[in-house]
PDB file of C-alpha atoms in Angstrom:
ATOM      1  CA  MET Q   1      -0.440  19.441  -9.732  1.00 84.00           C
ATOM      2  CA  ASP Q   2      -3.707  18.715 -11.357  1.00 91.00           C
ATOM      3  CA  TYR Q   3      -4.462  14.841 -10.956  1.00 96.00           C
ATOM      4  CA  GLN Q   4      -5.771  13.090 -14.051  1.00 96.00           C
ATOM      5  CA  ASN Q   5      -4.782   9.642 -13.259  1.00 97.00           C
ATOM      6  CA  ILE Q   6      -5.018   9.466  -9.487  1.00 98.00           C
ATOM      7  CA  LEU Q   7      -7.630  10.422  -6.789  1.00 98.00           C
ATOM      8  CA  TYR Q   8      -6.254  12.093  -3.619  1.00 98.00           C
ATOM      9  CA  SER Q   9      -8.080  12.532  -0.400  1.00 97.00           C
ATOM     10  CA  VAL Q  10      -7.205  12.954   3.266  1.00 97.00           C
ATOM     11  CA  GLU Q  11      -9.609  11.739   6.045  1.00 94.00           C
ATOM     12  CA  ALA Q  12      -8.534  11.236   9.930  1.00 94.00           C
ATOM     13  CA  ARG Q  13      -4.957  11.951   9.265  1.00 96.00           C
ATOM     14  CA  VAL Q  14      -4.865   9.270   6.481  1.00 98.00           C
ATOM     15  CA  ALA Q  15      -3.939  10.430   2.813  1.00 98.00           C
ATOM     16  CA  CYS Q  16      -5.382   7.918   0.283  1.00 98.00           C
ATOM     17  CA  ILE Q  17      -4.080   7.638  -3.107  1.00 98.00           C
ATOM     18  CA  ARG Q  18      -6.074   5.686  -5.601  1.00 98.00           C
ATOM     19  CA  LEU Q  19      -4.801   4.641  -9.095  1.00 98.00           C
ATOM     20  CA  ASN Q  20      -7.755   6.063 -11.182  1.00 98.00           C
ATOM     21  CA  ARG Q  21      -7.550   4.333 -14.756  1.00 96.00           C
ATOM     22  CA  PRO Q  22     -10.289   1.515 -14.030  1.00 95.00           C
ATOM     23  CA  LYS Q  23     -11.154   1.113 -17.761  1.00 94.00           C
ATOM     24  CA  ALA Q  24      -7.229   0.322 -18.274  1.00 94.00           C
ATOM     25  CA  LEU Q  25      -7.198  -1.789 -14.932  1.00 95.00           C
ATOM     26  CA  ASN Q  26      -5.108   1.047 -13.686  1.00 97.00           C
ATOM     27  CA  ALA Q  27      -2.298   0.276 -16.158  1.00 96.00           C
ATOM     28  CA  LEU Q  28       0.714   2.342 -15.052  1.00 96.00           C
ATOM     29  CA  THR Q  29       2.065   5.205 -17.317  1.00 94.00           C
ATOM     30  CA  PRO Q  30       4.450   7.986 -16.743  1.00 92.00           C
ATOM     31  CA  GLU Q  31       2.015  10.513 -16.224  1.00 94.00           C
ATOM     32  CA  LEU Q  32       0.230   8.272 -13.445  1.00 96.00           C
ATOM     33  CA  LEU Q  33       3.504   7.372 -11.750  1.00 97.00           C
ATOM     34  CA  ASN Q  34       4.335  11.230 -11.672  1.00 97.00           C
ATOM     35  CA  GLU Q  35       1.180  11.936 -10.135  1.00 98.00           C
ATOM     36  CA  VAL Q  36       1.747   9.286  -7.471  1.00 98.00           C
ATOM     37  CA  SER Q  37       5.230  10.839  -6.743  1.00 98.00           C
ATOM     38  CA  ASP Q  38       3.693  14.286  -6.711  1.00 98.00           C
ATOM     39  CA  ALA Q  39       0.990  12.755  -4.095  1.00 98.00           C
ATOM     40  CA  LEU Q  40       3.453  11.410  -1.808  1.00 98.00           C
ATOM     41  CA  ASP Q  41       5.528  14.601  -1.627  1.00 98.00           C
ATOM     42  CA  ARG Q  42       2.024  16.293  -0.766  1.00 97.00           C
ATOM     43  CA  ALA Q  43       1.262  13.807   1.820  1.00 98.00           C
ATOM     44  CA  ALA Q  44       4.699  14.073   3.298  1.00 97.00           C
ATOM     45  CA  ALA Q  45       4.502  17.932   3.599  1.00 96.00           C
ATOM     46  CA  ASP Q  46       1.230  17.937   5.163  1.00 96.00           C
ATOM     47  CA  ALA Q  47       1.168  17.963   8.855  1.00 94.00           C
ATOM     48  CA  ASP Q  48      -2.160  16.906   9.142  1.00 95.00           C
ATOM     49  CA  VAL Q  49      -1.131  13.448   7.603  1.00 97.00           C
ATOM     50  CA  GLY Q  50       0.309  10.700   9.390  1.00 96.00           C
ATOM     51  CA  ALA Q  51       0.000   7.643   7.043  1.00 98.00           C
ATOM     52  CA  ILE Q  52      -0.979   6.928   3.530  1.00 98.00           C
ATOM     53  CA  VAL Q  53      -3.069   4.242   1.773  1.00 99.00           C
ATOM     54  CA  LEU Q  54      -2.121   3.287  -1.721  1.00 99.00           C
ATOM     55  CA  THR Q  55      -4.644   1.402  -3.621  1.00 98.00           C
ATOM     56  CA  GLY Q  56      -6.525   1.078  -6.959  1.00 98.00           C
ATOM     57  CA  GLU Q  57      -9.943   2.231  -8.354  1.00 97.00           C
ATOM     58  CA  GLY Q  58     -12.205  -0.491  -9.964  1.00 95.00           C
ATOM     59  CA  ARG Q  59     -11.260  -4.267 -10.320  1.00 94.00           C
ATOM     60  CA  GLY Q  60      -7.963  -4.069  -9.702  1.00 97.00           C
ATOM     61  CA  PHE Q  61      -4.855  -2.378  -8.030  1.00 98.00           C
ATOM     62  CA  SER Q  62      -2.875  -2.183 -11.400  1.00 98.00           C
ATOM     63  CA  SER Q  63      -2.379  -4.435 -14.316  1.00 96.00           C
ATOM     64  CA  GLY Q  64       1.248  -3.393 -14.800  1.00 94.00           C
ATOM     65  CA  ALA Q  65       2.788  -1.081 -17.309  1.00 91.00           C
ATOM     66  CA  ASP Q  66       0.646   0.213 -19.979  1.00 90.00           C
ATOM     67  CA  LEU Q  67       2.342  -1.478 -22.832  1.00 83.00           C
ATOM     68  CA  ILE Q  68       0.118  -0.175 -25.519  1.00 78.00           C
ATOM     69  CA  ALA Q  69       0.470   3.493 -24.236  1.00 73.00           C
ATOM     70  CA  ASN Q  70       4.068   3.273 -23.582  1.00 70.00           C
ATOM     71  CA  MET Q  71       5.107   1.642 -26.902  1.00 70.00           C
ATOM     72  CA  SER Q  72       3.152   4.011 -28.657  1.00 71.00           C
ATOM     73  CA  ASN Q  73       5.614   6.730 -27.527  1.00 76.00           C
ATOM     74  CA  PRO Q  74       8.451   4.545 -26.675  1.00 76.00           C
ATOM     75  CA  PRO Q  75      11.465   5.564 -24.818  1.00 76.00           C
ATOM     76  CA  LEU Q  76      14.713   6.042 -27.187  1.00 78.00           C
ATOM     77  CA  ASP Q  77      18.223   6.605 -26.583  1.00 75.00           C
ATOM     78  CA  ASP Q  78      20.305   9.241 -28.220  1.00 75.00           C
ATOM     79  CA  LYS Q  79      20.776   6.674 -31.100  1.00 81.00           C
ATOM     80  CA  GLY Q  80      17.139   6.220 -31.537  1.00 81.00           C
ATOM     81  CA  GLN Q  81      17.245   2.765 -29.806  1.00 82.00           C
ATOM     82  CA  LEU Q  82      14.415   1.342 -27.538  1.00 83.00           C
ATOM     83  CA  ASP Q  83      15.521   1.989 -24.027  1.00 83.00           C
ATOM     84  CA  LEU Q  84      13.205   0.723 -21.401  1.00 85.00           C
ATOM     85  CA  GLY Q  85      16.155   1.466 -18.852  1.00 88.00           C
ATOM     86  CA  LEU Q  86      15.540   5.030 -19.456  1.00 87.00           C
ATOM     87  CA  ALA Q  87      11.946   4.753 -18.286  1.00 87.00           C
ATOM     88  CA  LEU Q  88      12.895   3.027 -15.190  1.00 92.00           C
ATOM     89  CA  GLU Q  89      15.714   5.595 -14.505  1.00 93.00           C
ATOM     90  CA  THR Q  90      13.393   8.645 -14.763  1.00 92.00           C
ATOM     91  CA  THR Q  91      10.115   7.131 -13.497  1.00 93.00           C
ATOM     92  CA  TYR Q  92       9.902   4.094 -11.671  1.00 95.00           C
ATOM     93  CA  ASN Q  93      13.129   3.924  -9.711  1.00 97.00           C
ATOM     94  CA  PRO Q  94      12.742   7.473  -8.302  1.00 97.00           C
ATOM     95  CA  LEU Q  95       9.107   6.619  -6.973  1.00 97.00           C
ATOM     96  CA  VAL Q  96      10.352   3.391  -5.336  1.00 97.00           C
ATOM     97  CA  LEU Q  97      13.090   5.202  -3.488  1.00 97.00           C
ATOM     98  CA  LYS Q  98      10.762   7.772  -2.734  1.00 97.00           C
ATOM     99  CA  MET Q  99       8.592   5.432  -1.081  1.00 96.00           C
ATOM    100  CA  ARG Q 100      11.312   3.845   0.972  1.00 94.00           C
ATOM    101  CA  ALA Q 101      12.609   7.270   2.064  1.00 94.00           C
ATOM    102  CA  LEU Q 102       9.319   8.778   3.147  1.00 96.00           C
ATOM    103  CA  SER Q 103       9.054   9.402   6.671  1.00 94.00           C
ATOM    104  CA  LYS Q 104       5.268   8.532   7.006  1.00 97.00           C
ATOM    105  CA  PRO Q 105       4.219   4.629   6.771  1.00 97.00           C
ATOM    106  CA  ILE Q 106       2.731   3.814   3.458  1.00 98.00           C
ATOM    107  CA  ILE Q 107       0.100   0.948   3.130  1.00 98.00           C
ATOM    108  CA  ALA Q 108      -0.656  -0.765   0.027  1.00 99.00           C
ATOM    109  CA  ALA Q 109      -4.332  -2.155  -0.253  1.00 98.00           C
ATOM    110  CA  VAL Q 110      -4.412  -4.596  -3.053  1.00 98.00           C
ATOM    111  CA  ASN Q 111      -7.666  -5.303  -4.741  1.00 97.00           C
ATOM    112  CA  GLY Q 112      -7.640  -7.763  -7.754  1.00 96.00           C
ATOM    113  CA  ILE Q 113      -4.904  -7.839 -10.017  1.00 97.00           C
ATOM    114  CA  ALA Q 114      -1.283  -6.461  -9.030  1.00 98.00           C
ATOM    115  CA  ALA Q 115       0.984  -7.246 -11.909  1.00 97.00           C
ATOM    116  CA  GLY Q 116       4.487  -6.501 -12.947  1.00 96.00           C
ATOM    117  CA  ALA Q 117       5.914  -3.279 -11.566  1.00 96.00           C
ATOM    118  CA  ALA Q 118       2.674  -2.499  -9.771  1.00 97.00           C
ATOM    119  CA  ALA Q 119       2.975  -5.816  -7.874  1.00 98.00           C
ATOM    120  CA  ASN Q 120       6.608  -4.784  -6.849  1.00 98.00           C
ATOM    121  CA  ILE Q 121       5.474  -1.103  -5.815  1.00 98.00           C
ATOM    122  CA  ALA Q 122       2.796  -2.704  -3.705  1.00 98.00           C
ATOM    123  CA  LEU Q 123       5.137  -4.986  -2.086  1.00 98.00           C
ATOM    124  CA  LEU Q 124       7.597  -2.305  -1.431  1.00 97.00           C
ATOM    125  CA  ALA Q 125       5.114  -0.482   0.646  1.00 98.00           C
ATOM    126  CA  ASP Q 126       5.649  -0.417   4.481  1.00 98.00           C
ATOM    127  CA  LEU Q 127       2.783  -2.731   5.030  1.00 98.00           C
ATOM    128  CA  THR Q 128       0.578  -4.695   2.647  1.00 98.00           C
ATOM    129  CA  ILE Q 129      -2.937  -5.807   2.812  1.00 98.00           C
ATOM    130  CA  ALA Q 130      -4.802  -7.733   0.109  1.00 98.00           C
ATOM    131  CA  ALA Q 131      -8.356  -8.636  -0.644  1.00 98.00           C
ATOM    132  CA  ARG Q 132      -8.944 -12.550  -0.274  1.00 98.00           C
ATOM    133  CA  SER Q 133      -9.560 -12.478  -4.269  1.00 97.00           C
ATOM    134  CA  ALA Q 134      -6.493 -10.526  -5.123  1.00 98.00           C
ATOM    135  CA  TYR Q 135      -3.096 -11.992  -6.544  1.00 98.00           C
ATOM    136  CA  PHE Q 136       0.136 -10.843  -7.585  1.00 98.00           C
ATOM    137  CA  LEU Q 137       1.849 -11.523 -11.032  1.00 98.00           C
ATOM    138  CA  GLN Q 138       5.362 -11.389 -12.051  1.00 97.00           C
ATOM    139  CA  ALA Q 139       4.337 -11.074 -15.625  1.00 94.00           C
ATOM    140  CA  PHE Q 140       7.667  -9.704 -17.051  1.00 95.00           C
ATOM    141  CA  VAL Q 141       9.045 -13.163 -18.142  1.00 96.00           C
ATOM    142  CA  ASN Q 142       5.798 -13.610 -20.375  1.00 95.00           C
ATOM    143  CA  ILE Q 143       6.812 -10.711 -22.561  1.00 93.00           C
ATOM    144  CA  GLY Q 144      10.659 -11.381 -22.505  1.00 95.00           C
ATOM    145  CA  LEU Q 145      11.837  -8.972 -19.828  1.00 94.00           C
ATOM    146  CA  ILE Q 146      12.997  -9.073 -16.142  1.00 96.00           C
ATOM    147  CA  PRO Q 147      11.331  -8.011 -13.209  1.00 96.00           C
ATOM    148  CA  ASP Q 148      12.012  -4.358 -12.417  1.00 96.00           C
ATOM    149  CA  ALA Q 149      10.594  -1.627  -9.866  1.00 96.00           C
ATOM    150  CA  GLY Q 150      12.707  -3.267  -7.228  1.00 96.00           C
ATOM    151  CA  GLY Q 151      11.191  -6.720  -7.533  1.00 97.00           C
ATOM    152  CA  THR Q 152      14.588  -8.331  -7.818  1.00 97.00           C
ATOM    153  CA  TRP Q 153      15.517  -6.825  -4.796  1.00 96.00           C
ATOM    154  CA  ALA Q 154      12.348  -7.307  -2.837  1.00 96.00           C
ATOM    155  CA  LEU Q 155      11.125 -10.717  -3.734  1.00 97.00           C
ATOM    156  CA  PRO Q 156      14.250 -12.599  -2.440  1.00 97.00           C
ATOM    157  CA  ARG Q 157      14.082 -10.772   1.123  1.00 95.00           C
ATOM    158  CA  LEU Q 158      10.410 -11.126   1.285  1.00 96.00           C
ATOM    159  CA  ALA Q 159       9.867 -14.799  -0.075  1.00 96.00           C
ATOM    160  CA  GLY Q 160      13.300 -16.222  -0.047  1.00 96.00           C
ATOM    161  CA  PRO Q 161      15.484 -16.932  -3.186  1.00 96.00           C
ATOM    162  CA  GLN Q 162      13.626 -20.051  -4.438  1.00 97.00           C
ATOM    163  CA  ARG Q 163      10.339 -18.741  -4.197  1.00 98.00           C
ATOM    164  CA  ALA Q 164      11.513 -15.567  -5.701  1.00 98.00           C
ATOM    165  CA  MET Q 165      12.952 -17.362  -8.531  1.00 98.00           C
ATOM    166  CA  GLY Q 166      10.030 -19.328  -9.272  1.00 97.00           C
ATOM    167  CA  MET Q 167       7.649 -16.351  -9.273  1.00 97.00           C
ATOM    168  CA  CYS Q 168      10.150 -14.571 -11.794  1.00 98.00           C
ATOM    169  CA  LEU Q 169      10.824 -17.489 -14.024  1.00 97.00           C
ATOM    170  CA  LEU Q 170       7.238 -18.801 -14.415  1.00 97.00           C
ATOM    171  CA  GLY Q 171       5.151 -15.639 -14.617  1.00 96.00           C
ATOM    172  CA  GLU Q 172       2.213 -17.384 -12.768  1.00 96.00           C
ATOM    173  CA  ARG Q 173      -0.426 -15.965 -10.200  1.00 97.00           C
ATOM    174  CA  LEU Q 174       0.324 -16.060  -6.690  1.00 98.00           C
ATOM    175  CA  PRO Q 175      -2.768 -15.687  -4.876  1.00 98.00           C
ATOM    176  CA  ALA Q 176      -3.044 -13.440  -2.063  1.00 98.00           C
ATOM    177  CA  GLU Q 177      -3.668 -16.431   0.452  1.00 97.00           C
ATOM    178  CA  GLN Q 178      -0.379 -17.828  -0.718  1.00 98.00           C
ATOM    179  CA  ALA Q 179       1.543 -14.475  -0.470  1.00 98.00           C
ATOM    180  CA  HIS Q 180       0.435 -13.966   2.959  1.00 98.00           C
ATOM    181  CA  GLN Q 181       1.397 -17.897   4.073  1.00 97.00           C
ATOM    182  CA  TRP Q 182       4.782 -16.958   2.719  1.00 97.00           C
ATOM    183  CA  GLY Q 183       5.230 -13.792   4.507  1.00 96.00           C
ATOM    184  CA  MET Q 184       5.370 -11.532   1.843  1.00 97.00           C
ATOM    185  CA  ILE Q 185       2.303  -9.352   2.866  1.00 98.00           C
ATOM    186  CA  TRP Q 186       0.748  -8.139   6.204  1.00 98.00           C
ATOM    187  CA  ASP Q 187      -2.616  -9.542   6.177  1.00 98.00           C
ATOM    188  CA  VAL Q 188      -5.185 -10.813   3.580  1.00 98.00           C
ATOM    189  CA  VAL Q 189      -9.022  -9.889   4.417  1.00 98.00           C
ATOM    190  CA  ASP Q 190     -12.312 -10.607   2.908  1.00 98.00           C
ATOM    191  CA  ASP Q 191     -12.808  -8.255  -0.198  1.00 97.00           C
ATOM    192  CA  GLU Q 192     -15.329  -5.893   1.383  1.00 96.00           C
ATOM    193  CA  GLN Q 193     -13.098  -5.564   4.465  1.00 98.00           C
ATOM    194  CA  LEU Q 194     -10.114  -4.213   2.277  1.00 98.00           C
ATOM    195  CA  MET Q 195     -10.380  -0.729   2.478  1.00 97.00           C
ATOM    196  CA  PRO Q 196     -11.757  -0.488   5.955  1.00 97.00           C
ATOM    197  CA  SER Q 197      -8.956  -2.693   7.216  1.00 98.00           C
ATOM    198  CA  ALA Q 198      -6.430  -0.611   5.418  1.00 98.00           C
ATOM    199  CA  MET Q 199      -7.921   2.740   6.564  1.00 97.00           C
ATOM    200  CA  ALA Q 200      -8.085   1.215  10.447  1.00 97.00           C
ATOM    201  CA  LEU Q 201      -4.395   0.160  10.213  1.00 97.00           C
ATOM    202  CA  ALA Q 202      -3.417   3.576   8.780  1.00 97.00           C
ATOM    203  CA  GLY Q 203      -5.430   5.453  11.320  1.00 96.00           C
ATOM    204  CA  LYS Q 204      -3.529   3.632  14.047  1.00 95.00           C
ATOM    205  CA  LEU Q 205      -0.152   4.578  12.518  1.00 96.00           C
ATOM    206  CA  ALA Q 206      -1.133   8.077  11.782  1.00 95.00           C
ATOM    207  CA  ASN Q 207      -1.850   8.897  15.604  1.00 93.00           C
ATOM    208  CA  GLY Q 208       0.876   6.982  16.679  1.00 93.00           C
ATOM    209  CA  PRO Q 209       4.454   8.235  17.622  1.00 94.00           C
ATOM    210  CA  ALA Q 210       5.637   9.729  14.435  1.00 93.00           C
ATOM    211  CA  PHE Q 211       9.310  10.425  15.694  1.00 94.00           C
ATOM    212  CA  ALA Q 212       9.711   6.811  16.448  1.00 94.00           C
ATOM    213  CA  ILE Q 213       7.588   5.204  13.509  1.00 95.00           C
ATOM    214  CA  GLU Q 214      10.028   6.950  11.066  1.00 95.00           C
ATOM    215  CA  ARG Q 215      12.929   5.628  12.689  1.00 96.00           C
ATOM    216  CA  ILE Q 216      11.375   2.055  12.983  1.00 96.00           C
ATOM    217  CA  LYS Q 217      11.030   2.239   9.235  1.00 95.00           C
ATOM    218  CA  ARG Q 218      14.724   3.446   8.697  1.00 94.00           C
ATOM    219  CA  THR Q 219      15.915   0.436  10.778  1.00 96.00           C
ATOM    220  CA  ILE Q 220      13.812  -2.032   9.320  1.00 95.00           C
ATOM    221  CA  HIS Q 221      14.948  -1.073   5.946  1.00 93.00           C
ATOM    222  CA  GLN Q 222      18.396  -0.828   6.631  1.00 93.00           C
ATOM    223  CA  ALA Q 223      18.618  -4.149   8.212  1.00 93.00           C
ATOM    224  CA  ALA Q 224      18.569  -5.907   5.053  1.00 86.00           C
ATOM    225  CA  ASP Q 225      21.921  -4.590   4.310  1.00 90.00           C
ATOM    226  CA  ASN Q 226      23.591  -4.151   7.657  1.00 94.00           C
ATOM    227  CA  ASP Q 227      25.728  -6.782   9.412  1.00 94.00           C
ATOM    228  CA  LEU Q 228      24.603  -7.236  13.226  1.00 96.00           C
ATOM    229  CA  PRO Q 229      27.341  -4.918  14.828  1.00 96.00           C
ATOM    230  CA  GLU Q 230      26.139  -1.889  12.165  1.00 96.00           C
ATOM    231  CA  GLN Q 231      22.457  -2.771  13.269  1.00 96.00           C
ATOM    232  CA  LEU Q 232      23.167  -2.522  16.846  1.00 97.00           C
ATOM    233  CA  ALA Q 233      24.952   0.751  16.397  1.00 97.00           C
ATOM    234  CA  MET Q 234      21.956   2.250  14.481  1.00 96.00           C
ATOM    235  CA  GLU Q 235      19.802   0.930  17.192  1.00 96.00           C
ATOM    236  CA  ARG Q 236      21.795   2.560  19.957  1.00 96.00           C
ATOM    237  CA  GLU Q 237      21.905   6.073  18.048  1.00 96.00           C
ATOM    238  CA  LEU Q 238      18.443   6.013  17.199  1.00 96.00           C
ATOM    239  CA  GLN Q 239      17.198   4.799  20.474  1.00 95.00           C
ATOM    240  CA  ARG Q 240      19.113   7.714  22.112  1.00 94.00           C
ATOM    241  CA  GLU Q 241      17.065  10.020  20.020  1.00 94.00           C
ATOM    242  CA  CYS Q 242      13.735   8.446  20.668  1.00 94.00           C
ATOM    243  CA  GLY Q 243      14.619   8.400  24.445  1.00 93.00           C
ATOM    244  CA  ARG Q 244      14.523  12.323  24.283  1.00 93.00           C
ATOM    245  CA  THR Q 245      11.215  12.964  23.091  1.00 92.00           C
ATOM    246  CA  ASN Q 246       7.980  14.254  24.564  1.00 91.00           C
ATOM    247  CA  ASP Q 247       6.441  11.019  23.037  1.00 91.00           C
ATOM    248  CA  PHE Q 248       8.519   8.800  25.053  1.00 91.00           C
ATOM    249  CA  ALA Q 249       7.752  10.638  28.192  1.00 88.00           C
ATOM    250  CA  GLU Q 250       4.174  10.388  27.454  1.00 87.00           C
ATOM    251  CA  GLY Q 251       4.146   6.920  26.475  1.00 88.00           C
ATOM    252  CA  VAL Q 252       5.798   6.095  29.805  1.00 89.00           C
ATOM    253  CA  SER Q 253       3.231   8.439  31.682  1.00 89.00           C
ATOM    254  CA  ALA Q 254       0.230   6.613  29.759  1.00 88.00           C
ATOM    255  CA  PHE Q 255       1.598   3.119  30.672  1.00 90.00           C
ATOM    256  CA  ILE Q 256       1.793   3.969  34.426  1.00 90.00           C
ATOM    257  CA  GLN Q 257      -1.379   5.831  34.360  1.00 91.00           C
ATOM    258  CA  LYS Q 258      -3.066   2.998  32.460  1.00 87.00           C
ATOM    259  CA  ARG Q 259      -4.498   5.326  29.932  1.00 88.00           C
ATOM    260  CA  LYS Q 260      -4.163   5.652  26.252  1.00 88.00           C
ATOM    261  CA  ALA Q 261      -1.029   7.730  25.147  1.00 86.00           C
ATOM    262  CA  ASN Q 262      -1.565  11.050  23.352  1.00 85.00           C
ATOM    263  CA  PHE Q 263       1.385  11.270  21.067  1.00 88.00           C
ATOM    264  CA  LYS Q 264       2.540  14.409  19.299  1.00 85.00           C
ATOM    265  CA  GLY Q 265       5.133  13.164  17.045  1.00 78.00           C
ATOM    266  CA  ARG Q 266       8.108  15.156  18.880  1.00 80.00           C
TER     267      ARG Q 266
END
């Protein structure tokens, strides 16, 4: 795919996907989201990529859905009525599910504004880092909508029901520092350190034990829906798999020999 709305690059085993509509604050369109989806597939299939960074060019991560562009060609049902659910079904929801299912870790690096669906996409990354000046905004209620792109699922799990309800009902800015204090994001850093920090974190993951990392992702994500016996059973089966890998043998040898492990992802 020839990208018109994102930038894609690979450096030191890290794929970087940059939303690239800076004049529109990287507002989301179906075309942009389809390109992000394609880039995720590309990174997933690349043996030279071990982790992914998702960020935005310019002043912000993304201002959310591009209302002007989207409503100039609105989604309609077979009766000609406006159908915003159609856009979710065909574009947003598949992207969110793809992010969760991807075997390689995704780090969202949030600069400036992350609003609406873009905020929820960022928060559904495996790890989220934000610049100190960044903020999250559940803007949906301000235009008479409910949160989407997985927001109503992720926010109560990340921040608790009361805070999630407040964010969604009030539609006010949540500063990155506050999001970090609430445990919604992994880290907040000085603005100029955002990309260096994100790339360093991604680099560490990209060179880690990929077999185990994929299974760690799976167990943590599944824990939200499993009861304790189910989770213990899942741990047992996946630990059995990890214990038979070359990476486990290498990790033990490196520990005993007091050297850095050289993982191969198998």
